PDB file of C-alpha atoms and ligand atoms in Angstrom:
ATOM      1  CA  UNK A 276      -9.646 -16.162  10.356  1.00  0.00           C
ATOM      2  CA  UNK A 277      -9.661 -18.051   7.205  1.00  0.00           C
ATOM      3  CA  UNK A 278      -7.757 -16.666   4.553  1.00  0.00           C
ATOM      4  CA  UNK A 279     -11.244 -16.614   1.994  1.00  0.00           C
ATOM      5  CA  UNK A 280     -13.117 -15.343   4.773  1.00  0.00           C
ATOM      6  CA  UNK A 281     -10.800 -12.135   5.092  1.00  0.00           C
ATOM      7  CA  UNK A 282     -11.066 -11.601   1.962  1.00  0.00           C
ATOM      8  CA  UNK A 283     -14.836 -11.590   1.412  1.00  0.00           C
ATOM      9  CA  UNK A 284     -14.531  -9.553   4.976  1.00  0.00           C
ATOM     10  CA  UNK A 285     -12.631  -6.998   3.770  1.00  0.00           C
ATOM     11  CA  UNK A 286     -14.552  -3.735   2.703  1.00  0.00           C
ATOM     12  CA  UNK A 287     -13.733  -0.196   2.091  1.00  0.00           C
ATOM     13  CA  UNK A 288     -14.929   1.782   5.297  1.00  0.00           C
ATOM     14  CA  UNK A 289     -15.591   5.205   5.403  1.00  0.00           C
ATOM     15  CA  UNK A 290     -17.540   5.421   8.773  1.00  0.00           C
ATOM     16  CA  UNK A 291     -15.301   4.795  11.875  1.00  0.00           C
ATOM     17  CA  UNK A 292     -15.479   4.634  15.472  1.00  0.00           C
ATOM     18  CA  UNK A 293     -13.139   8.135  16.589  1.00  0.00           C
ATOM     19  CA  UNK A 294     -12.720   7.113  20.065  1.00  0.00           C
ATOM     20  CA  UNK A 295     -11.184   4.119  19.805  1.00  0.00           C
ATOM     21  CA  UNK A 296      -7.290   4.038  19.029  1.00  0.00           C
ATOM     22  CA  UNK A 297      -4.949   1.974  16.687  1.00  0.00           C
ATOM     23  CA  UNK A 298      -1.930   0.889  19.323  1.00  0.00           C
ATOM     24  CA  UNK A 299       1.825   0.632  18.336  1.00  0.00           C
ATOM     25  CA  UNK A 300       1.406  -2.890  19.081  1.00  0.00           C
ATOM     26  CA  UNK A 301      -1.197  -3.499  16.485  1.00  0.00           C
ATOM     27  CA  UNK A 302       0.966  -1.144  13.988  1.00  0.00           C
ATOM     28  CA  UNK A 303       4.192  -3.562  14.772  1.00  0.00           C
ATOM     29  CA  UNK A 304       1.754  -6.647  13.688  1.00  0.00           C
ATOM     30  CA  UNK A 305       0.391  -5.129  11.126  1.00  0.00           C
ATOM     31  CA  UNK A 306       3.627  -4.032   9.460  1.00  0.00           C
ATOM     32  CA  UNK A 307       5.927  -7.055  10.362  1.00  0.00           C
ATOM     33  CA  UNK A 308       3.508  -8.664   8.131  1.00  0.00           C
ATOM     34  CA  UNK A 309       3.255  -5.672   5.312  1.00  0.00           C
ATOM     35  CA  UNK A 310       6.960  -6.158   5.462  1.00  0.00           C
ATOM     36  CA  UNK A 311       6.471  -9.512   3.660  1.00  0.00           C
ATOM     37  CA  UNK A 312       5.290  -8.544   0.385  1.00  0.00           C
ATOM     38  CA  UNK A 313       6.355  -9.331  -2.517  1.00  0.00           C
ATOM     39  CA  UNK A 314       8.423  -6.594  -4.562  1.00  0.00           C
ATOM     40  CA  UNK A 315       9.993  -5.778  -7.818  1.00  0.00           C
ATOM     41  CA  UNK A 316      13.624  -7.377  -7.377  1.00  0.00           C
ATOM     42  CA  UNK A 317      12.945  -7.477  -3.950  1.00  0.00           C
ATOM     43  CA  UNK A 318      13.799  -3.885  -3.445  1.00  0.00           C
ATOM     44  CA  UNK A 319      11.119  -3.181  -1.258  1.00  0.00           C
ATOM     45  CA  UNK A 320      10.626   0.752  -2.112  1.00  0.00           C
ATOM     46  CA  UNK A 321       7.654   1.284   0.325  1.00  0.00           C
ATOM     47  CA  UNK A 322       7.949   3.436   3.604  1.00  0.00           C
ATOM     48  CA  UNK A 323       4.664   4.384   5.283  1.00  0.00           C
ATOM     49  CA  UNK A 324       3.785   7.300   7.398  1.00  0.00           C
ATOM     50  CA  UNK A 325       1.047   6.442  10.375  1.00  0.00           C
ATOM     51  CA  UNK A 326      -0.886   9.832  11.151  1.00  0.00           C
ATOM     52  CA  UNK A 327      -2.521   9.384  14.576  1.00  0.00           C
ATOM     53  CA  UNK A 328      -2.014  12.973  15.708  1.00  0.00           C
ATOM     54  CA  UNK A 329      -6.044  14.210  15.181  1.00  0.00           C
ATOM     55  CA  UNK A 330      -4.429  17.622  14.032  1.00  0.00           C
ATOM     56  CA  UNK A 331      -2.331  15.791  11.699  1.00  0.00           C
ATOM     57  CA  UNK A 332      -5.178  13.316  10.604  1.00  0.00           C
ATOM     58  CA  UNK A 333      -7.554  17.459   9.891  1.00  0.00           C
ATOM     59  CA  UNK A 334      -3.990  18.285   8.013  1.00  0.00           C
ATOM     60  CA  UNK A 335      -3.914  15.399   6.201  1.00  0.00           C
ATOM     61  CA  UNK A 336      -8.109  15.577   5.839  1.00  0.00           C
ATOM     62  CA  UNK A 337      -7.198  19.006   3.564  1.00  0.00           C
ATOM     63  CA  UNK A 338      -5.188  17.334   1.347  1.00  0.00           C
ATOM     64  CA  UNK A 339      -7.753  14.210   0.750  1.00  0.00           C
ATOM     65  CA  UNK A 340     -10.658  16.653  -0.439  1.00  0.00           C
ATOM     66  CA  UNK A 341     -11.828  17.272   2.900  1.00  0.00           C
ATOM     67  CA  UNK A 342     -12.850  13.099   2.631  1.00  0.00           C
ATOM     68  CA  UNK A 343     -14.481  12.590   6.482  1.00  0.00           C
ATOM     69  CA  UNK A 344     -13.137   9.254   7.262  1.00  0.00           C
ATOM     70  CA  UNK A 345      -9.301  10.609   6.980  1.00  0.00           C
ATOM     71  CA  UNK A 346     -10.767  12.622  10.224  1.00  0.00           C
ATOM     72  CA  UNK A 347     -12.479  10.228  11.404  1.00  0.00           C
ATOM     73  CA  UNK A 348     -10.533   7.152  11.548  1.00  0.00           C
ATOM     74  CA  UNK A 349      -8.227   6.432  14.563  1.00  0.00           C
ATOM     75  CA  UNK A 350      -4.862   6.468  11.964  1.00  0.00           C
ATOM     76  CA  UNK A 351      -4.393   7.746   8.250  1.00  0.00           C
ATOM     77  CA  UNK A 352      -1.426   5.558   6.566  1.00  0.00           C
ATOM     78  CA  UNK A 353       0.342   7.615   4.031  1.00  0.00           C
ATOM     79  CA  UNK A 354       1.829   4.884   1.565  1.00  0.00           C
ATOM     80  CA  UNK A 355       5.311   6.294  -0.429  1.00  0.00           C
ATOM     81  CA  UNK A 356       7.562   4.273  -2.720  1.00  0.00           C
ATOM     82  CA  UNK A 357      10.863   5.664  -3.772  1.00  0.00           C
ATOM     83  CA  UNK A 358      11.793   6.111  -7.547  1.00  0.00           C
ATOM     84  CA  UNK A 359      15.023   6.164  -6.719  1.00  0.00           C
ATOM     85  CA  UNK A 360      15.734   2.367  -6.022  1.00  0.00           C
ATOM     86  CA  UNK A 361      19.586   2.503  -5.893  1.00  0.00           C
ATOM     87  CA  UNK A 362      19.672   3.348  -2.168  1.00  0.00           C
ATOM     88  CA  UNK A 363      18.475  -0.467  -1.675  1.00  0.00           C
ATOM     89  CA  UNK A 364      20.660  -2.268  -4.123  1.00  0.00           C
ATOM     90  CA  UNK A 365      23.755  -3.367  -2.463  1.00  0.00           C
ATOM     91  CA  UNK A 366      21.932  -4.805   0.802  1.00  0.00           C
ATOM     92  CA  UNK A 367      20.017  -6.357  -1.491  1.00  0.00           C
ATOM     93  CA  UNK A 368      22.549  -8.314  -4.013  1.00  0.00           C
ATOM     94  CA  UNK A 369      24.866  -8.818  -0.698  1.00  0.00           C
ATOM     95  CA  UNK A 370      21.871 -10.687   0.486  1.00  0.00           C
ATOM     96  CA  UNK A 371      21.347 -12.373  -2.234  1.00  0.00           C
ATOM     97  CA  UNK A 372      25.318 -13.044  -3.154  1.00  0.00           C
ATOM     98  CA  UNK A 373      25.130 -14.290   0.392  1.00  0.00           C
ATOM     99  CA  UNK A 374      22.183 -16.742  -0.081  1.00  0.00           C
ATOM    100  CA  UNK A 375      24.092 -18.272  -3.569  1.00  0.00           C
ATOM    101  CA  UNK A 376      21.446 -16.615  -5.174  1.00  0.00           C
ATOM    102  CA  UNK A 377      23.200 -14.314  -7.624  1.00  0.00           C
ATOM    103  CA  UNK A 378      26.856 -14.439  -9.099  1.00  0.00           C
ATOM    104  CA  UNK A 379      28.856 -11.207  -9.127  1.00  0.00           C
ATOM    105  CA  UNK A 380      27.722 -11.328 -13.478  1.00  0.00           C
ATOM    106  CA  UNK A 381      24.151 -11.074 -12.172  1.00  0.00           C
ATOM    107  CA  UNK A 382      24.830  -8.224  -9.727  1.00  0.00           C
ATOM    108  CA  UNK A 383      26.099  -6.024 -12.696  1.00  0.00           C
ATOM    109  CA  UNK A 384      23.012  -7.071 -14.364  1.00  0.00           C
ATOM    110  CA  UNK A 385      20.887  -5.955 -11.550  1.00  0.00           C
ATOM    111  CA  UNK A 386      22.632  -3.012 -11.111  1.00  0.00           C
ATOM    112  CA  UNK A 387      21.583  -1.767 -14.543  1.00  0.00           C
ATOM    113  CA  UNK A 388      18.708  -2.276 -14.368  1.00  0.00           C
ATOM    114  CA  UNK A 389      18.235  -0.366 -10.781  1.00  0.00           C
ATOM    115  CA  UNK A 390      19.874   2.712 -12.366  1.00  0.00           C
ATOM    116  CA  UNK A 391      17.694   2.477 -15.289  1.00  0.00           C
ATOM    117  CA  UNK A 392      14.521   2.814 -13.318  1.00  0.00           C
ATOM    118  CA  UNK A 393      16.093   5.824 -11.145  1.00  0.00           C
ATOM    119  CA  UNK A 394      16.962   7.143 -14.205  1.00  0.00           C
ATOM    120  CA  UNK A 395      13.589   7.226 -15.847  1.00  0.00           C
ATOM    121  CA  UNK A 396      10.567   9.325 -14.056  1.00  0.00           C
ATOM    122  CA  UNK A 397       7.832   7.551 -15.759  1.00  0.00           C
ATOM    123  CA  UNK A 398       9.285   4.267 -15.426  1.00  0.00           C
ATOM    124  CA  UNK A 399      10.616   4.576 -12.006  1.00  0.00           C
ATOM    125  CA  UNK A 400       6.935   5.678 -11.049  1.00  0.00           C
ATOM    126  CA  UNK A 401       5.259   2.784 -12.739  1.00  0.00           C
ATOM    127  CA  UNK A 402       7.835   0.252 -10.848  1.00  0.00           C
ATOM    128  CA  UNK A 403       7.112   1.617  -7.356  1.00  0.00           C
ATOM    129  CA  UNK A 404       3.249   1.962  -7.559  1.00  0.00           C
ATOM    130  CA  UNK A 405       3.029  -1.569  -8.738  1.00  0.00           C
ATOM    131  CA  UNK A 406       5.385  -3.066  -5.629  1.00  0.00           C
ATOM    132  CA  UNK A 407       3.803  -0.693  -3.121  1.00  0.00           C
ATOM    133  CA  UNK A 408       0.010  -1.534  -3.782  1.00  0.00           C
ATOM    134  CA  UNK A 409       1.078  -4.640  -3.524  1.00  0.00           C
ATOM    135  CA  UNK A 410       2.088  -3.798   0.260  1.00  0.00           C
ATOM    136  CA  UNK A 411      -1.162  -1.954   0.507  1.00  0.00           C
ATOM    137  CA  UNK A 412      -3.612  -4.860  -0.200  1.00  0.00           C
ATOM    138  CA  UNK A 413      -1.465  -6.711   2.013  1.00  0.00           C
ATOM    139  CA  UNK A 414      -1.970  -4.288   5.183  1.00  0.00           C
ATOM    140  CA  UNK A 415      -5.890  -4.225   4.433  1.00  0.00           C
ATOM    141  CA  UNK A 416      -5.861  -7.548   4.504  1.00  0.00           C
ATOM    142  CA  UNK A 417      -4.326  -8.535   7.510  1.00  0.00           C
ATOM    143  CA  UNK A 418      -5.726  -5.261   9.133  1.00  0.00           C
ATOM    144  CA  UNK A 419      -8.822  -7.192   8.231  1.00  0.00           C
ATOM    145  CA  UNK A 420      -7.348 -10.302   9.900  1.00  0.00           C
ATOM    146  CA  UNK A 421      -6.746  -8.098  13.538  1.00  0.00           C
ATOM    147  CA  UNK A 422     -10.141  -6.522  13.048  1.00  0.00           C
ATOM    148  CA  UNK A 423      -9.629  -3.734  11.924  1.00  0.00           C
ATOM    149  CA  UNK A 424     -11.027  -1.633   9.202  1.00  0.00           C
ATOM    150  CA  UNK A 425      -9.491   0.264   6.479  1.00  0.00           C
ATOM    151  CA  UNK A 426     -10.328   2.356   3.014  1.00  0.00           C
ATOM    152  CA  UNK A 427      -8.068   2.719   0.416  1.00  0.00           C
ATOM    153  CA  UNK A 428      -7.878   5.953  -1.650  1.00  0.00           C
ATOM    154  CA  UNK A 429      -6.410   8.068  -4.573  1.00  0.00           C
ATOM    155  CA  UNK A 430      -8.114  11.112  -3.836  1.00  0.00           C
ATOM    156  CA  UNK A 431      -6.345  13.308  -2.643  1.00  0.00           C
ATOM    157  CA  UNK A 432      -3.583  16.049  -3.671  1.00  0.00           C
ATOM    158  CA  UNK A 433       0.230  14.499  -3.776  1.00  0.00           C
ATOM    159  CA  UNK A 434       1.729  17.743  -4.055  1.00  0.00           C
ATOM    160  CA  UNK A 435      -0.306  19.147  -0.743  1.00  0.00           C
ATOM    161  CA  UNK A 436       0.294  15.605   1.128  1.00  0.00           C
ATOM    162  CA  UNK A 437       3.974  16.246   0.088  1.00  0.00           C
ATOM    163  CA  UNK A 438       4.321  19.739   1.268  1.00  0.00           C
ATOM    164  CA  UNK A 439       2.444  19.063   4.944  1.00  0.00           C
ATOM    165  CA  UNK A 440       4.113  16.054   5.626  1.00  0.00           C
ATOM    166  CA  UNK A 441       8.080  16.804   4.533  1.00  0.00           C
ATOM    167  CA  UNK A 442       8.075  14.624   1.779  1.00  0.00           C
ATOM    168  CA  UNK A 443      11.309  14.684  -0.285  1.00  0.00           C
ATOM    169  CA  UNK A 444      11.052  14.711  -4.514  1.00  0.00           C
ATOM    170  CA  UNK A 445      11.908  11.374  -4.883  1.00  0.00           C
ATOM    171  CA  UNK A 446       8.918   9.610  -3.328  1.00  0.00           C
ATOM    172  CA  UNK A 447       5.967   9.146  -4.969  1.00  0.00           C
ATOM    173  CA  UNK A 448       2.726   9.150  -2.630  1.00  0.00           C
ATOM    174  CA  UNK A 449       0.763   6.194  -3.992  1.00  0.00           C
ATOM    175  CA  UNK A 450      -1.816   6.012  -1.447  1.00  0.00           C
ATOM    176  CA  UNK A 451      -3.469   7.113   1.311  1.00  0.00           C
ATOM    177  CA  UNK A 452      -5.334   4.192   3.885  1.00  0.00           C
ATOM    178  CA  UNK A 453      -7.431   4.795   6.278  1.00  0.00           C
ATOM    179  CA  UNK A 454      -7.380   2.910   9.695  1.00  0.00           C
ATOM    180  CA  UNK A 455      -9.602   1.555  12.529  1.00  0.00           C
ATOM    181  CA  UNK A 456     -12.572   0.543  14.095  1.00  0.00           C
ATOM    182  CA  UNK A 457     -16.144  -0.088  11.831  1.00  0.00           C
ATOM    183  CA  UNK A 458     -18.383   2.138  13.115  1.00  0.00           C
ATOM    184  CA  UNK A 459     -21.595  -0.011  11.686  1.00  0.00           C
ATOM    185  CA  UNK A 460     -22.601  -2.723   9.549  1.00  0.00           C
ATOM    186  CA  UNK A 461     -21.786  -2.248   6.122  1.00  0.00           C
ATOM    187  CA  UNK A 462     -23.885  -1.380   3.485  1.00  0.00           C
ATOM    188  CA  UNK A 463     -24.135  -4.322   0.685  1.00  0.00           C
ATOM    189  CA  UNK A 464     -20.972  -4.984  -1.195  1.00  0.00           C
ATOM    190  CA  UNK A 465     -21.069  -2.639  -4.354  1.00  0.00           C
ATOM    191  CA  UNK A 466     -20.911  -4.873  -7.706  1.00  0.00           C
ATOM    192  CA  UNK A 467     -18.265  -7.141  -8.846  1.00  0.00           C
ATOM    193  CA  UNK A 468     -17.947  -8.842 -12.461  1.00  0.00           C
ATOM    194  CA  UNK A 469     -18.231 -11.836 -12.267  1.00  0.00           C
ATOM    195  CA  UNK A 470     -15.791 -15.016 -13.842  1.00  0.00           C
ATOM    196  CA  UNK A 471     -17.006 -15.311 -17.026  1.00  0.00           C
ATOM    197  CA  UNK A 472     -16.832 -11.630 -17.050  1.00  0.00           C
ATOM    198  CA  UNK A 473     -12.964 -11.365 -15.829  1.00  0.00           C
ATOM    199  CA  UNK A 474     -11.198 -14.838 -16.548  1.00  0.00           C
ATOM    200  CA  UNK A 475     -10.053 -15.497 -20.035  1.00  0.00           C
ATOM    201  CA  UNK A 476      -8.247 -19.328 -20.780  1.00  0.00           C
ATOM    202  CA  UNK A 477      -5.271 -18.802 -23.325  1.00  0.00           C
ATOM    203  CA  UNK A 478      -6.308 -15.825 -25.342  1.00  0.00           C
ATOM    204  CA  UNK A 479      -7.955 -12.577 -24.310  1.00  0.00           C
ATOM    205  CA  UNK A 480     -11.728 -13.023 -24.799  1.00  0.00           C
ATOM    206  CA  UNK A 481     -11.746 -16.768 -25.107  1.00  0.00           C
ATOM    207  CA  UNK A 482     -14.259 -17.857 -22.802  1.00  0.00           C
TER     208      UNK A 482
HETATM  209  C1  FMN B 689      -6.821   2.736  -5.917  1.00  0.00           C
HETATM  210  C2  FMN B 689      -8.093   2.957  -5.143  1.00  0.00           C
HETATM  211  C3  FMN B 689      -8.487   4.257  -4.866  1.00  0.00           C
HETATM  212  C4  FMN B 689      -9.619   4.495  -4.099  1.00  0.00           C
HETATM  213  N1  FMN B 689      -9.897   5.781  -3.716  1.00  0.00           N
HETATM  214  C5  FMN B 689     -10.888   6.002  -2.839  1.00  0.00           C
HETATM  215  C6  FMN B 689     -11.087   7.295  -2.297  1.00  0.00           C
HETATM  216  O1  FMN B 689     -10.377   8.266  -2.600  1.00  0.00           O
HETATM  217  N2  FMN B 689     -12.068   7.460  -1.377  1.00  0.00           N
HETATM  218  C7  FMN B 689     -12.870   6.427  -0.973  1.00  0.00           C
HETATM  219  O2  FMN B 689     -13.738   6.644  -0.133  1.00  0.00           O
HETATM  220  N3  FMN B 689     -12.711   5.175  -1.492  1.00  0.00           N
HETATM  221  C8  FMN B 689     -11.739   4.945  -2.392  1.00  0.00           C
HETATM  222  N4  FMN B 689     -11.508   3.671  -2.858  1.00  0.00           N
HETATM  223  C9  FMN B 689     -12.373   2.555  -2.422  1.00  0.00           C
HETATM  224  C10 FMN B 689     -13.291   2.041  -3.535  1.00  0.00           C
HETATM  225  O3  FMN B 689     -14.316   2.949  -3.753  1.00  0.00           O
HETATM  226  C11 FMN B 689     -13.808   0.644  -3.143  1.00  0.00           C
HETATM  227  O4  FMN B 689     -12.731  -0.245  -3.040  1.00  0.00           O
HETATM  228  C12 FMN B 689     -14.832   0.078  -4.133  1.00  0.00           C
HETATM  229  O5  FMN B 689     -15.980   0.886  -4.190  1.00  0.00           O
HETATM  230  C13 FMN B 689     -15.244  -1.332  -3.775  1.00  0.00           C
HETATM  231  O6  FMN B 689     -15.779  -1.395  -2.480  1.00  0.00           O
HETATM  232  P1  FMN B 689     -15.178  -2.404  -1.376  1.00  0.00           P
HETATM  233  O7  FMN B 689     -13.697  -2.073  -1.237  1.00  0.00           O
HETATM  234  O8  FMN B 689     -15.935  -2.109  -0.110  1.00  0.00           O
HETATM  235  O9  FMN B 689     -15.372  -3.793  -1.863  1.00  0.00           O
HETATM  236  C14 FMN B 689     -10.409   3.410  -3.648  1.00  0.00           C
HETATM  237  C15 FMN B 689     -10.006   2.107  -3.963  1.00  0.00           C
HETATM  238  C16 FMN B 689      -8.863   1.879  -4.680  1.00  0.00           C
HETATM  239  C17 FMN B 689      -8.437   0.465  -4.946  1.00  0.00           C
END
């Protein structure tokens, strides 16, 4: 499919087709291509967790205030990005060192700055929700692209998905998609701004 024409595809579903099923070679598409994202420093701090189980998906249901389509749909995706970054660093900078991409000066640098995030809650949060939406949009979009549906959502309990699903502290759930097969048509796109609306040339509200 064209690129514009997934885009303009792409809708927030809520009403899905239960019997069909999302196969693990659809998820090993899906995420070889999630996997490409771009990310803060290239630390990649996103894991996902694919809920197929239907008892799992009911579990999971709970924790999304009872929202159908978590039910429904033939996988939930359970989106998590680490605060704690440090894990990553050294495969990272080796890569990189590797590549001629950073001298041993820059690696301190880098370093630094990982710990700094870990070390700071709020900021460590901030940096993984930004990278890991990022990763999101990209699976909706190329779930699009296989033809298949998906919903993105925030509502839903962290703490409760954290406690069913054996989440450790240091993972932050950023967002819950939902997975599979349209059920119907639809409804009309809800509104967008427009251009003139959004885009601003040089200077906030300089049309
Ligand atoms: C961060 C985020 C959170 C959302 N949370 C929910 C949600 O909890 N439940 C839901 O049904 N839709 C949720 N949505 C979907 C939006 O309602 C939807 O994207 C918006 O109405 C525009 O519709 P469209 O995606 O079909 O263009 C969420 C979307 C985003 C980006």
């Amino acid at each position: 499919m064209e690129f514009a024409e997934v885009v303009r595809r792409r809708r927030s579903v809520r009403s899905y087709d239960s019997s069909k099923e999302v196969s693990d070679e659809q998820l090993k598409e899906l995420f070889e291509l999630v996997k490409l994202s771009p990310s803060s420093y290239n630390l990649q701090p996103w894991e996902f967790v694919v809920v197929r189980d239907k008892k799992d998906r009911e579990r999971l249901k709970a924790c999304a205030h009872n929202q159908q389509h978590v039910g429904d749909a033939s996988a939930a995706v359970i989106a998590l990005g680490t605060k704690n970054p440090s894990g990553r660093a050294d495969a990272i900078a080796a890569d990189r060192i590797r590549k001629g991409l950073m001298s041993e000066e820059k690696k301190k640098k880098f370093e630094a700055r990982v710990k700094a995030i870990s070390e700071d809650e709020a900021k460590a949060r901030l940096w993984t929700v930004n990278s890991t939406s990022l990763a999101c949009m990209t699976l909706m979009l190329a779930a699009e692209d296989m033809g298949l549906a998906t919903c993105p959502m925030e509502g839903f309990d962290a703490e409760c998905v954290k406690k069913e699903f054996d989440i450790p502290k240091e993972y932050e759930v950023v967002m819950l998609i939902t997975l599979g097969y349209a059920k119907r048509e639809q409804p009309e796109r809800p509104m967008r701004y427009g251009f003139e609306d959004i885009v601003h040339f040089e200077k906030l509200g300089k049309k």
